[in-house]
Amino acid sequence: MRVVIAEDSVLLREGLTRLLTDRGHDVVAGVGDGEALIKTITELDAEGELPDVVVADVRMPPTHTDEGVRAAVQLRKAHPGLGVLVLSQYVEERYATELIAGSSRGVGYLLKDRVAEVREFVDAVVRVAEGGTALDPEVVAQLLGRSRKQDVLARLTPREREVLGLMAEGRTNSAIARQLVVSDGAVEKHVSNIFLKLGLSQSEGDHRRVLAVLTYLNS
């Protein structure tokens, strides 16, 4: 397996290189930022030496925000057969979603803590290189959580979603009625249906409105 590692921490980059080379894999390059990663892959591809997989940190210089994952997404578009495994200190749901958008083939997203579990980490790199998937259990849990929230809101009618949106803006039932040019009773009915579909029982009293808005905002 031929690997390129993109990690701005020299210590971690060397550690990953050692882990992989000790198990018979070939680390053909190590770089410290997203721009260097793209340049390296482009040059290797031009030489007919495209690696099997890239292991990249999500956050790299110069801003230490999303350079790594943006480079990974760009590489997946330019080289669909290239496996990409990104490492992150924390679960960053937006980046995980962006990375696997379109296709989950040959892609991985692991927390850096998993590197300590050497066998599992190396197995994940190999799996991604072979076109498989390696998603951290915590990433999966968060993505499934978001999916469940979206499924809940999908039960609402367009009008109920509109009412919930206005509730999220802090408007009262009367203000919503004026905005939508409907009666107060119609709004109350929509609000009741929203509570019912979101599974918010009467026992939660006035907190139901807050919980409904939180569900909307977290979606």
mmCIF file of N, CA and C in Angstrom, residues 157 159-168 170-196 208-209:
data_model
loop_
_atom_site.group_PDB
_atom_site.id
_atom_site.type_symbol
_atom_site.label_atom_id
_atom_site.label_comp_id
_atom_site.label_asym_id
_atom_site.label_seq_id
_atom_site.Cartn_x
_atom_site.Cartn_y
_atom_site.Cartn_z
ATOM 1 N N THR A 157 -46.016 19.319 8.022
ATOM 2 C CA THR A 157 -46.485 19.848 6.737
ATOM 3 C C THR A 157 -45.719 21.141 6.445
ATOM 4 N N ARG A 159 -46.868 24.077 6.021
ATOM 5 C CA ARG A 159 -47.414 25.157 6.851
ATOM 6 C C ARG A 159 -46.921 25.027 8.297
ATOM 7 N N GLU A 160 -46.859 23.792 8.793
ATOM 8 C CA GLU A 160 -46.387 23.583 10.163
ATOM 9 C C GLU A 160 -44.908 23.959 10.291
ATOM 10 N N ARG A 161 -44.124 23.674 9.265
ATOM 11 C CA ARG A 161 -42.717 24.075 9.287
ATOM 12 C C ARG A 161 -42.607 25.600 9.264
ATOM 13 N N GLU A 162 -43.512 26.245 8.537
ATOM 14 C CA GLU A 162 -43.519 27.702 8.472
ATOM 15 C C GLU A 162 -43.857 28.292 9.841
ATOM 16 N N VAL A 163 -44.837 27.702 10.496
ATOM 17 C CA VAL A 163 -45.222 28.151 11.830
ATOM 18 C C VAL A 163 -44.063 27.947 12.805
ATOM 19 N N LEU A 164 -43.414 26.784 12.733
ATOM 20 C CA LEU A 164 -42.292 26.494 13.627
ATOM 21 C C LEU A 164 -41.137 27.466 13.383
ATOM 22 N N GLY A 165 -40.923 27.827 12.125
ATOM 23 C CA GLY A 165 -39.884 28.799 11.802
ATOM 24 C C GLY A 165 -40.162 30.150 12.436
ATOM 25 N N LEU A 166 -41.431 30.552 12.413
ATOM 26 C CA LEU A 166 -41.812 31.825 13.033
ATOM 27 C C LEU A 166 -41.723 31.738 14.557
ATOM 28 N N MET A 167 -42.037 30.572 15.104
ATOM 29 C CA MET A 167 -41.853 30.367 16.543
ATOM 30 C C MET A 167 -40.387 30.533 16.915
ATOM 31 N N ALA A 168 -39.503 30.031 16.047
ATOM 32 C CA ALA A 168 -38.061 30.125 16.304
ATOM 33 C C ALA A 168 -37.589 31.568 16.279
ATOM 34 N N GLY A 170 -39.206 33.830 17.661
ATOM 35 C CA GLY A 170 -39.684 34.396 18.912
ATOM 36 C C GLY A 170 -41.073 34.999 18.827
ATOM 37 N N ARG A 171 -41.810 34.709 17.772
ATOM 38 C CA ARG A 171 -43.134 35.319 17.605
ATOM 39 C C ARG A 171 -44.191 34.558 18.393
ATOM 40 N N THR A 172 -45.177 35.296 18.896
ATOM 41 C CA THR A 172 -46.296 34.694 19.604
ATOM 42 C C THR A 172 -47.278 34.126 18.589
ATOM 43 N N ASN A 173 -48.257 33.368 19.098
ATOM 44 C CA ASN A 173 -49.275 32.821 18.203
ATOM 45 C C ASN A 173 -50.030 33.924 17.462
ATOM 46 N N SER A 174 -50.351 34.999 18.165
ATOM 47 C CA SER A 174 -51.079 36.101 17.537
ATOM 48 C C SER A 174 -50.244 36.750 16.433
ATOM 49 N N ALA A 175 -48.946 36.919 16.703
ATOM 50 C CA ALA A 175 -48.068 37.520 15.702
ATOM 51 C C ALA A 175 -47.930 36.605 14.490
ATOM 52 N N ILE A 176 -47.899 35.318 14.741
ATOM 53 C CA ILE A 176 -47.822 34.356 13.640
ATOM 54 C C ILE A 176 -49.096 34.412 12.806
ATOM 55 N N ALA A 177 -50.223 34.516 13.475
ATOM 56 C CA ALA A 177 -51.510 34.593 12.773
ATOM 57 C C ALA A 177 -51.554 35.819 11.869
ATOM 58 N N ARG A 178 -51.068 36.943 12.383
ATOM 59 C CA ARG A 178 -51.051 38.156 11.554
ATOM 60 C C ARG A 178 -50.101 37.995 10.369
ATOM 61 N N GLN A 179 -48.972 37.383 10.598
ATOM 62 C CA GLN A 179 -47.989 37.191 9.536
ATOM 63 C C GLN A 179 -48.536 36.300 8.425
ATOM 64 N N LEU A 180 -49.245 35.250 8.814
ATOM 65 C CA LEU A 180 -49.742 34.278 7.836
ATOM 66 C C LEU A 180 -51.161 34.595 7.357
ATOM 67 N N VAL A 181 -51.742 35.643 7.948
ATOM 68 C CA VAL A 181 -53.115 36.057 7.632
ATOM 69 C C VAL A 181 -54.080 34.887 7.830
ATOM 70 N N VAL A 182 -54.040 34.332 9.027
ATOM 71 C CA VAL A 182 -54.957 33.258 9.408
ATOM 72 C C VAL A 182 -55.470 33.590 10.813
ATOM 73 N N SER A 183 -56.420 32.819 11.292
ATOM 74 C CA SER A 183 -56.973 33.057 12.622
ATOM 75 C C SER A 183 -56.038 32.538 13.710
ATOM 76 N N ASP A 184 -56.231 33.081 14.914
ATOM 77 C CA ASP A 184 -55.444 32.592 16.054
ATOM 78 C C ASP A 184 -55.707 31.100 16.280
ATOM 79 N N GLY A 185 -56.949 30.692 16.062
ATOM 80 C CA GLY A 185 -57.305 29.291 16.254
ATOM 81 C C GLY A 185 -56.554 28.374 15.306
ATOM 82 N N ALA A 186 -56.381 28.841 14.055
ATOM 83 C CA ALA A 186 -55.654 28.030 13.075
ATOM 84 C C ALA A 186 -54.204 27.843 13.505
ATOM 85 N N VAL A 187 -53.615 28.907 14.026
ATOM 86 C CA VAL A 187 -52.226 28.815 14.487
ATOM 87 C C VAL A 187 -52.122 27.866 15.674
ATOM 88 N N GLU A 188 -53.067 27.978 16.603
ATOM 89 C CA GLU A 188 -53.062 27.101 17.771
ATOM 90 C C GLU A 188 -53.154 25.635 17.352
ATOM 91 N N LYS A 189 -53.955 25.378 16.316
ATOM 92 C CA LYS A 189 -54.071 24.005 15.814
ATOM 93 C C LYS A 189 -52.753 23.532 15.221
ATOM 94 N N HIS A 190 -52.099 24.405 14.450
ATOM 95 C CA HIS A 190 -50.808 24.039 13.875
ATOM 96 C C HIS A 190 -49.775 23.773 14.966
ATOM 97 N N VAL A 191 -49.780 24.637 15.996
ATOM 98 C CA VAL A 191 -48.822 24.466 17.089
ATOM 99 C C VAL A 191 -49.070 23.146 17.817
ATOM 100 N N SER A 192 -50.328 22.815 18.037
ATOM 101 C CA SER A 192 -50.663 21.551 18.695
ATOM 102 C C SER A 192 -50.176 20.372 17.871
ATOM 103 N N ASN A 193 -50.370 20.450 16.556
ATOM 104 C CA ASN A 193 -49.902 19.375 15.674
ATOM 105 C C ASN A 193 -48.381 19.251 15.698
ATOM 106 N N ILE A 194 -47.708 20.395 15.772
ATOM 107 C CA ILE A 194 -46.238 20.390 15.834
ATOM 108 C C ILE A 194 -45.781 19.665 17.098
ATOM 109 N N PHE A 195 -46.390 20.018 18.241
ATOM 110 C CA PHE A 195 -46.029 19.366 19.501
ATOM 111 C C PHE A 195 -46.258 17.858 19.407
ATOM 112 N N LEU A 196 -47.389 17.471 18.824
ATOM 113 C CA LEU A 196 -47.741 16.056 18.714
ATOM 114 C C LEU A 196 -46.726 15.313 17.854
ATOM 115 N N ARG A 208 -42.657 23.094 26.108
ATOM 116 C CA ARG A 208 -42.826 22.469 24.793
ATOM 117 C C ARG A 208 -42.455 23.424 23.671
ATOM 118 N N ARG A 209 -42.792 24.675 23.815
ATOM 119 C CA ARG A 209 -42.484 25.663 22.771
ATOM 120 C C ARG A 209 -40.971 25.807 22.605
#
